[in-house]
Amino acid sequence: MSEEETLRDGRLSFNYIPSGKQLPRTPPLTSVKKQLDFCNEDSNEGLQQSAEAGGRGQDDDNQNTTFDFNAFGTKPEAEEPNSMLTGMKGYQLTQTDLEFMEKIRAEKLLKKLQGDLEEVQRSLKKEMMPLELASASKKKAEAELQKFPSCEELTEWVKLVLKMTSPSAETTDLDAKSLLAMVTVNNIHRAQEEKRRELTRMEKMVANN
């Protein structure tokens, strides 16, 4: 046996399957046979033309789809959740849908109210700033005024000065403004000097006792 015959017998024995070991094979469908019949040139041309026409149609559909998508994308956001049902004619809302739409409506309303509240707070803060400054100035002025005697105290002091420097002056029915008009710087100095002399005499009397 030649070397070539030996190799051929080896390949045959390698591919040989004993009887009863072959796997069942399902014959191809008739439609598949027709589609796989590549020997028919007319059929091949028809398939190629159909594929090209289908490709062009698909490209046109893709272009139309892209145009519609862009047009929909530029549409402003609707304020009402019912706008989500646009193009869904005949769809019956379920209880879950109603609850979801109500939730969206409530969230939008809450967001709007929060924005209004923030705006009011900013305006209120802006208006309160001058009032707070005025209140601080008022408190400071009141603190300074408390360092000075009251109108009643000042009236009594003026009467005392006039009594010491001008005993004959009538001060009974005069108001504070009139009394202040009668007092001079010289009267005040004389009253202070008289008070000092009186305090000195009282200290000597206490020391002698």
PDB file of C-alpha atoms in Angstrom:
ATOM      1  CA  MET A   1       0.000   0.000   0.000  1.00  0.00           C
ATOM      2  CA  SER A   2       1.417   3.370  -0.991  1.00  0.00           C
ATOM      3  CA  GLU A   3       1.809   6.284   1.362  1.00  0.00           C
ATOM      4  CA  GLU A   4      -0.999   8.203  -0.384  1.00  0.00           C
ATOM      5  CA  GLU A   5      -3.467   5.320   0.072  1.00  0.00           C
ATOM      6  CA  THR A   6      -2.483   5.000   3.721  1.00  0.00           C
ATOM      7  CA  LEU A   7      -3.273   8.700   4.369  1.00  0.00           C
ATOM      8  CA  ARG A   8      -6.608   8.421   2.521  1.00  0.00           C
ATOM      9  CA  ASP A   9      -7.644   5.361   4.530  1.00  0.00           C
ATOM     10  CA  GLY A  10      -6.675   7.155   7.734  1.00  0.00           C
ATOM     11  CA  ARG A  11      -8.887  10.133   6.929  1.00  0.00           C
ATOM     12  CA  LEU A  12     -11.815   7.884   6.053  1.00  0.00           C
ATOM     13  CA  SER A  13     -11.464   5.931   9.290  1.00  0.00           C
ATOM     14  CA  PHE A  14     -11.270   9.194  11.260  1.00  0.00           C
ATOM     15  CA  ASN A  15     -14.526  10.525   9.764  1.00  0.00           C
ATOM     16  CA  TYR A  16     -16.323   7.177   9.913  1.00  0.00           C
ATOM     17  CA  ILE A  17     -19.212   6.912  12.384  1.00  0.00           C
ATOM     18  CA  PRO A  18     -20.498   3.403  13.182  1.00  0.00           C
ATOM     19  CA  SER A  19     -24.103   2.538  12.444  1.00  0.00           C
ATOM     20  CA  GLY A  20     -26.469   3.685  15.156  1.00  0.00           C
ATOM     21  CA  LYS A  21     -24.129   6.514  16.227  1.00  0.00           C
ATOM     22  CA  GLN A  22     -25.175   9.047  13.581  1.00  0.00           C
ATOM     23  CA  LEU A  23     -26.985  12.101  14.896  1.00  0.00           C
ATOM     24  CA  PRO A  24     -30.432  12.801  13.482  1.00  0.00           C
ATOM     25  CA  ARG A  25     -30.481  15.655  10.980  1.00  0.00           C
ATOM     26  CA  THR A  26     -33.447  17.915  10.349  1.00  0.00           C
ATOM     27  CA  PRO A  27     -33.942  18.715   6.680  1.00  0.00           C
ATOM     28  CA  PRO A  28     -33.915  22.463   5.910  1.00  0.00           C
ATOM     29  CA  LEU A  29     -37.219  24.226   5.327  1.00  0.00           C
ATOM     30  CA  THR A  30     -38.397  24.975   1.844  1.00  0.00           C
ATOM     31  CA  SER A  31     -38.247  28.738   2.462  1.00  0.00           C
ATOM     32  CA  VAL A  32     -34.661  28.402   3.644  1.00  0.00           C
ATOM     33  CA  LYS A  33     -33.764  26.421   0.543  1.00  0.00           C
ATOM     34  CA  LYS A  34     -35.157  29.174  -1.608  1.00  0.00           C
ATOM     35  CA  GLN A  35     -33.257  31.868   0.237  1.00  0.00           C
ATOM     36  CA  LEU A  36     -30.018  29.849   0.134  1.00  0.00           C
ATOM     37  CA  ASP A  37     -30.286  29.117  -3.555  1.00  0.00           C
ATOM     38  CA  PHE A  38     -27.363  31.281  -4.592  1.00  0.00           C
ATOM     39  CA  CYS A  39     -27.022  29.597  -7.952  1.00  0.00           C
ATOM     40  CA  ASN A  40     -29.995  31.542  -9.353  1.00  0.00           C
ATOM     41  CA  GLU A  41     -28.610  34.886 -10.512  1.00  0.00           C
ATOM     42  CA  ASP A  42     -32.055  36.467 -10.935  1.00  0.00           C
ATOM     43  CA  SER A  43     -32.884  35.560  -7.356  1.00  0.00           C
ATOM     44  CA  ASN A  44     -29.617  37.027  -6.164  1.00  0.00           C
ATOM     45  CA  GLU A  45     -30.295  40.275  -8.002  1.00  0.00           C
ATOM     46  CA  GLY A  46     -33.790  40.418  -6.514  1.00  0.00           C
ATOM     47  CA  LEU A  47     -32.460  39.837  -3.043  1.00  0.00           C
ATOM     48  CA  GLN A  48     -29.802  42.501  -3.523  1.00  0.00           C
ATOM     49  CA  GLN A  49     -32.348  45.031  -4.824  1.00  0.00           C
ATOM     50  CA  SER A  50     -34.676  44.230  -1.937  1.00  0.00           C
ATOM     51  CA  ALA A  51     -31.853  44.660   0.548  1.00  0.00           C
ATOM     52  CA  GLU A  52     -30.854  48.003  -1.003  1.00  0.00           C
ATOM     53  CA  ALA A  53     -34.458  49.192  -1.022  1.00  0.00           C
ATOM     54  CA  GLY A  54     -34.850  48.067   2.565  1.00  0.00           C
ATOM     55  CA  GLY A  55     -31.653  49.854   3.546  1.00  0.00           C
ATOM     56  CA  ARG A  56     -32.802  53.084   1.894  1.00  0.00           C
ATOM     57  CA  GLY A  57     -36.186  52.774   3.572  1.00  0.00           C
ATOM     58  CA  GLN A  58     -34.540  52.173   6.913  1.00  0.00           C
ATOM     59  CA  ASP A  59     -32.289  55.212   6.421  1.00  0.00           C
ATOM     60  CA  ASP A  60     -35.333  57.322   5.583  1.00  0.00           C
ATOM     61  CA  ASP A  61     -37.086  56.017   8.670  1.00  0.00           C
ATOM     62  CA  ASN A  62     -34.029  56.785  10.771  1.00  0.00           C
ATOM     63  CA  GLN A  63     -33.908  60.331   9.392  1.00  0.00           C
ATOM     64  CA  ASN A  64     -37.588  60.825  10.078  1.00  0.00           C
ATOM     65  CA  THR A  65     -37.174  59.366  13.522  1.00  0.00           C
ATOM     66  CA  THR A  66     -34.247  61.679  14.258  1.00  0.00           C
ATOM     67  CA  PHE A  67     -36.227  64.696  13.057  1.00  0.00           C
ATOM     68  CA  ASP A  68     -39.194  63.816  15.217  1.00  0.00           C
ATOM     69  CA  PHE A  69     -36.942  63.254  18.215  1.00  0.00           C
ATOM     70  CA  ASN A  70     -35.266  66.601  17.794  1.00  0.00           C
ATOM     71  CA  ALA A  71     -38.584  68.313  17.388  1.00  0.00           C
ATOM     72  CA  PHE A  72     -39.828  66.663  20.550  1.00  0.00           C
ATOM     73  CA  GLY A  73     -36.621  67.544  22.369  1.00  0.00           C
ATOM     74  CA  THR A  74     -37.054  71.253  21.649  1.00  0.00           C
ATOM     75  CA  LYS A  75     -40.578  71.243  23.013  1.00  0.00           C
ATOM     76  CA  PRO A  76     -40.729  73.102  26.326  1.00  0.00           C
ATOM     77  CA  GLU A  77     -41.495  71.154  29.431  1.00  0.00           C
ATOM     78  CA  ALA A  78     -45.193  70.997  30.107  1.00  0.00           C
ATOM     79  CA  GLU A  79     -46.453  72.342  33.367  1.00  0.00           C
ATOM     80  CA  GLU A  80     -49.107  69.687  33.847  1.00  0.00           C
ATOM     81  CA  PRO A  81     -48.433  65.954  34.260  1.00  0.00           C
ATOM     82  CA  ASN A  82     -51.317  65.227  31.853  1.00  0.00           C
ATOM     83  CA  SER A  83     -49.050  66.277  28.986  1.00  0.00           C
ATOM     84  CA  MET A  84     -47.209  62.969  29.422  1.00  0.00           C
ATOM     85  CA  LEU A  85     -50.266  61.266  27.914  1.00  0.00           C
ATOM     86  CA  THR A  86     -49.895  63.117  24.609  1.00  0.00           C
ATOM     87  CA  GLY A  87     -50.023  60.619  21.772  1.00  0.00           C
ATOM     88  CA  MET A  88     -51.451  57.850  24.003  1.00  0.00           C
ATOM     89  CA  LYS A  89     -55.036  57.979  22.790  1.00  0.00           C
ATOM     90  CA  GLY A  90     -57.313  55.420  24.328  1.00  0.00           C
ATOM     91  CA  TYR A  91     -55.056  54.796  27.318  1.00  0.00           C
ATOM     92  CA  GLN A  92     -57.005  54.366  30.519  1.00  0.00           C
ATOM     93  CA  LEU A  93     -55.354  55.823  33.599  1.00  0.00           C
ATOM     94  CA  THR A  94     -54.889  53.462  36.504  1.00  0.00           C
ATOM     95  CA  GLN A  95     -54.974  54.383  40.160  1.00  0.00           C
ATOM     96  CA  THR A  96     -51.180  54.186  40.232  1.00  0.00           C
ATOM     97  CA  ASP A  97     -50.984  56.612  37.301  1.00  0.00           C
ATOM     98  CA  LEU A  98     -53.292  59.056  39.050  1.00  0.00           C
ATOM     99  CA  GLU A  99     -51.274  58.866  42.254  1.00  0.00           C
ATOM    100  CA  PHE A 100     -48.037  59.381  40.320  1.00  0.00           C
ATOM    101  CA  MET A 101     -49.441  62.414  38.482  1.00  0.00           C
ATOM    102  CA  GLU A 102     -50.775  63.859  41.712  1.00  0.00           C
ATOM    103  CA  LYS A 103     -47.346  63.371  43.307  1.00  0.00           C
ATOM    104  CA  ILE A 104     -45.658  65.244  40.443  1.00  0.00           C
ATOM    105  CA  ARG A 105     -48.199  68.066  40.697  1.00  0.00           C
ATOM    106  CA  ALA A 106     -47.643  68.317  44.460  1.00  0.00           C
ATOM    107  CA  GLU A 107     -43.848  68.342  44.036  1.00  0.00           C
ATOM    108  CA  LYS A 108     -44.055  71.146  41.462  1.00  0.00           C
ATOM    109  CA  LEU A 109     -46.350  73.149  43.714  1.00  0.00           C
ATOM    110  CA  LEU A 110     -44.036  72.601  46.695  1.00  0.00           C
ATOM    111  CA  LYS A 111     -41.023  73.684  44.664  1.00  0.00           C
ATOM    112  CA  LYS A 112     -42.840  76.832  43.538  1.00  0.00           C
ATOM    113  CA  LEU A 113     -43.907  77.663  47.095  1.00  0.00           C
ATOM    114  CA  GLN A 114     -40.359  77.149  48.349  1.00  0.00           C
ATOM    115  CA  GLY A 115     -39.080  79.541  45.695  1.00  0.00           C
ATOM    116  CA  ASP A 116     -41.701  82.128  46.674  1.00  0.00           C
ATOM    117  CA  LEU A 117     -40.787  81.721  50.343  1.00  0.00           C
ATOM    118  CA  GLU A 118     -37.098  82.257  49.631  1.00  0.00           C
ATOM    119  CA  GLU A 119     -37.920  85.388  47.631  1.00  0.00           C
ATOM    120  CA  VAL A 120     -40.063  86.755  50.463  1.00  0.00           C
ATOM    121  CA  GLN A 121     -37.314  86.001  52.989  1.00  0.00           C
ATOM    122  CA  ARG A 122     -34.746  87.848  50.873  1.00  0.00           C
ATOM    123  CA  SER A 123     -37.046  90.864  50.531  1.00  0.00           C
ATOM    124  CA  LEU A 124     -37.830  90.822  54.251  1.00  0.00           C
ATOM    125  CA  LYS A 125     -34.157  90.656  55.156  1.00  0.00           C
ATOM    126  CA  LYS A 126     -33.431  93.572  52.835  1.00  0.00           C
ATOM    127  CA  GLU A 127     -36.202  95.656  54.415  1.00  0.00           C
ATOM    128  CA  MET A 128     -35.295  94.688  57.977  1.00  0.00           C
ATOM    129  CA  MET A 129     -31.682  95.799  57.678  1.00  0.00           C
ATOM    130  CA  PRO A 130     -32.438  99.577  57.876  1.00  0.00           C
ATOM    131  CA  LEU A 131     -34.868  98.940  60.734  1.00  0.00           C
ATOM    132  CA  GLU A 132     -32.231  97.028  62.674  1.00  0.00           C
ATOM    133  CA  LEU A 133     -29.738  99.852  62.161  1.00  0.00           C
ATOM    134  CA  ALA A 134     -32.308 102.402  63.329  1.00  0.00           C
ATOM    135  CA  SER A 135     -33.103 100.299  66.395  1.00  0.00           C
ATOM    136  CA  ALA A 136     -29.417 100.056  67.278  1.00  0.00           C
ATOM    137  CA  SER A 137     -29.038 103.828  66.937  1.00  0.00           C
ATOM    138  CA  LYS A 138     -32.083 104.384  69.127  1.00  0.00           C
ATOM    139  CA  LYS A 139     -30.713 102.159  71.885  1.00  0.00           C
ATOM    140  CA  LYS A 140     -27.387 103.960  71.746  1.00  0.00           C
ATOM    141  CA  ALA A 141     -29.094 107.358  71.996  1.00  0.00           C
ATOM    142  CA  GLU A 142     -31.216 106.192  74.928  1.00  0.00           C
ATOM    143  CA  ALA A 143     -28.111 104.979  76.722  1.00  0.00           C
ATOM    144  CA  GLU A 144     -26.496 108.400  76.237  1.00  0.00           C
ATOM    145  CA  LEU A 145     -29.620 110.210  77.422  1.00  0.00           C
ATOM    146  CA  GLN A 146     -29.691 108.180  80.611  1.00  0.00           C
ATOM    147  CA  LYS A 147     -26.416 109.827  81.572  1.00  0.00           C
ATOM    148  CA  PHE A 148     -28.189 113.195  81.786  1.00  0.00           C
ATOM    149  CA  PRO A 149     -30.771 114.210  84.419  1.00  0.00           C
ATOM    150  CA  SER A 150     -34.436 113.990  83.595  1.00  0.00           C
ATOM    151  CA  CYS A 151     -36.572 117.050  82.921  1.00  0.00           C
ATOM    152  CA  GLU A 152     -38.022 116.970  86.456  1.00  0.00           C
ATOM    153  CA  GLU A 153     -34.580 116.683  88.035  1.00  0.00           C
ATOM    154  CA  LEU A 154     -33.240 119.508  85.890  1.00  0.00           C
ATOM    155  CA  THR A 155     -36.184 121.733  86.863  1.00  0.00           C
ATOM    156  CA  GLU A 156     -35.523 121.150  90.569  1.00  0.00           C
ATOM    157  CA  TRP A 157     -31.826 121.933  90.153  1.00  0.00           C
ATOM    158  CA  VAL A 158     -32.567 125.185  88.330  1.00  0.00           C
ATOM    159  CA  LYS A 159     -34.989 126.267  91.059  1.00  0.00           C
ATOM    160  CA  LEU A 160     -32.344 125.496  93.685  1.00  0.00           C
ATOM    161  CA  VAL A 161     -29.706 127.565  91.840  1.00  0.00           C
ATOM    162  CA  LEU A 162     -32.083 130.509  91.464  1.00  0.00           C
ATOM    163  CA  LYS A 163     -33.063 130.294  95.132  1.00  0.00           C
ATOM    164  CA  MET A 164     -29.401 130.438  96.161  1.00  0.00           C
ATOM    165  CA  THR A 165     -28.356 133.189  93.747  1.00  0.00           C
ATOM    166  CA  SER A 166     -31.640 135.130  93.295  1.00  0.00           C
ATOM    167  CA  PRO A 167     -33.852 134.595  96.338  1.00  0.00           C
ATOM    168  CA  SER A 168     -36.371 137.191  95.206  1.00  0.00           C
ATOM    169  CA  ALA A 169     -37.030 135.534  91.842  1.00  0.00           C
ATOM    170  CA  GLU A 170     -40.477 133.967  91.407  1.00  0.00           C
ATOM    171  CA  THR A 171     -40.165 130.392  90.101  1.00  0.00           C
ATOM    172  CA  THR A 172     -43.419 128.774  91.192  1.00  0.00           C
ATOM    173  CA  ASP A 173     -45.493 128.805  87.988  1.00  0.00           C
ATOM    174  CA  LEU A 174     -42.638 128.753  85.475  1.00  0.00           C
ATOM    175  CA  ASP A 175     -41.953 125.773  83.192  1.00  0.00           C
ATOM    176  CA  ALA A 176     -38.535 124.230  82.572  1.00  0.00           C
ATOM    177  CA  LYS A 177     -37.851 126.333  79.476  1.00  0.00           C
ATOM    178  CA  SER A 178     -38.578 129.587  81.267  1.00  0.00           C
ATOM    179  CA  LEU A 179     -36.482 128.572  84.261  1.00  0.00           C
ATOM    180  CA  LEU A 180     -33.496 127.698  82.064  1.00  0.00           C
ATOM    181  CA  ALA A 181     -33.761 131.104  80.413  1.00  0.00           C
ATOM    182  CA  MET A 182     -33.319 132.769  83.823  1.00  0.00           C
ATOM    183  CA  VAL A 183     -30.176 130.838  84.782  1.00  0.00           C
ATOM    184  CA  THR A 184     -26.710 132.030  83.729  1.00  0.00           C
ATOM    185  CA  VAL A 185     -23.278 130.462  83.967  1.00  0.00           C
ATOM    186  CA  ASN A 186     -22.405 132.927  86.719  1.00  0.00           C
ATOM    187  CA  ASN A 187     -25.410 131.763  88.746  1.00  0.00           C
ATOM    188  CA  ILE A 188     -24.280 128.155  88.457  1.00  0.00           C
ATOM    189  CA  HIS A 189     -20.715 128.983  89.576  1.00  0.00           C
ATOM    190  CA  ARG A 190     -22.001 130.987  92.569  1.00  0.00           C
ATOM    191  CA  ALA A 191     -24.326 128.095  93.531  1.00  0.00           C
ATOM    192  CA  GLN A 192     -21.446 125.606  93.344  1.00  0.00           C
ATOM    193  CA  GLU A 193     -19.242 127.808  95.523  1.00  0.00           C
ATOM    194  CA  GLU A 194     -22.023 128.240  98.086  1.00  0.00           C
ATOM    195  CA  LYS A 195     -22.525 124.472  98.207  1.00  0.00           C
ATOM    196  CA  ARG A 196     -18.824 123.901  98.837  1.00  0.00           C
ATOM    197  CA  ARG A 197     -18.781 126.353 101.739  1.00  0.00           C
ATOM    198  CA  GLU A 198     -21.863 124.705 103.229  1.00  0.00           C
ATOM    199  CA  LEU A 199     -20.300 121.243 102.983  1.00  0.00           C
ATOM    200  CA  THR A 200     -17.125 122.542 104.636  1.00  0.00           C
ATOM    201  CA  ARG A 201     -19.108 123.966 107.590  1.00  0.00           C
ATOM    202  CA  MET A 202     -20.979 120.659 108.000  1.00  0.00           C
ATOM    203  CA  GLU A 203     -17.710 118.693 108.018  1.00  0.00           C
ATOM    204  CA  LYS A 204     -16.268 120.982 110.726  1.00  0.00           C
ATOM    205  CA  MET A 205     -19.392 120.606 112.832  1.00  0.00           C
ATOM    206  CA  VAL A 206     -19.189 116.828 112.595  1.00  0.00           C
ATOM    207  CA  ALA A 207     -15.483 116.904 113.451  1.00  0.00           C
ATOM    208  CA  ASN A 208     -16.053 119.068 116.545  1.00  0.00           C
ATOM    209  CA  ASN A 209     -18.819 116.821 117.801  1.00  0.00           C
TER     210      ASN A 209
END
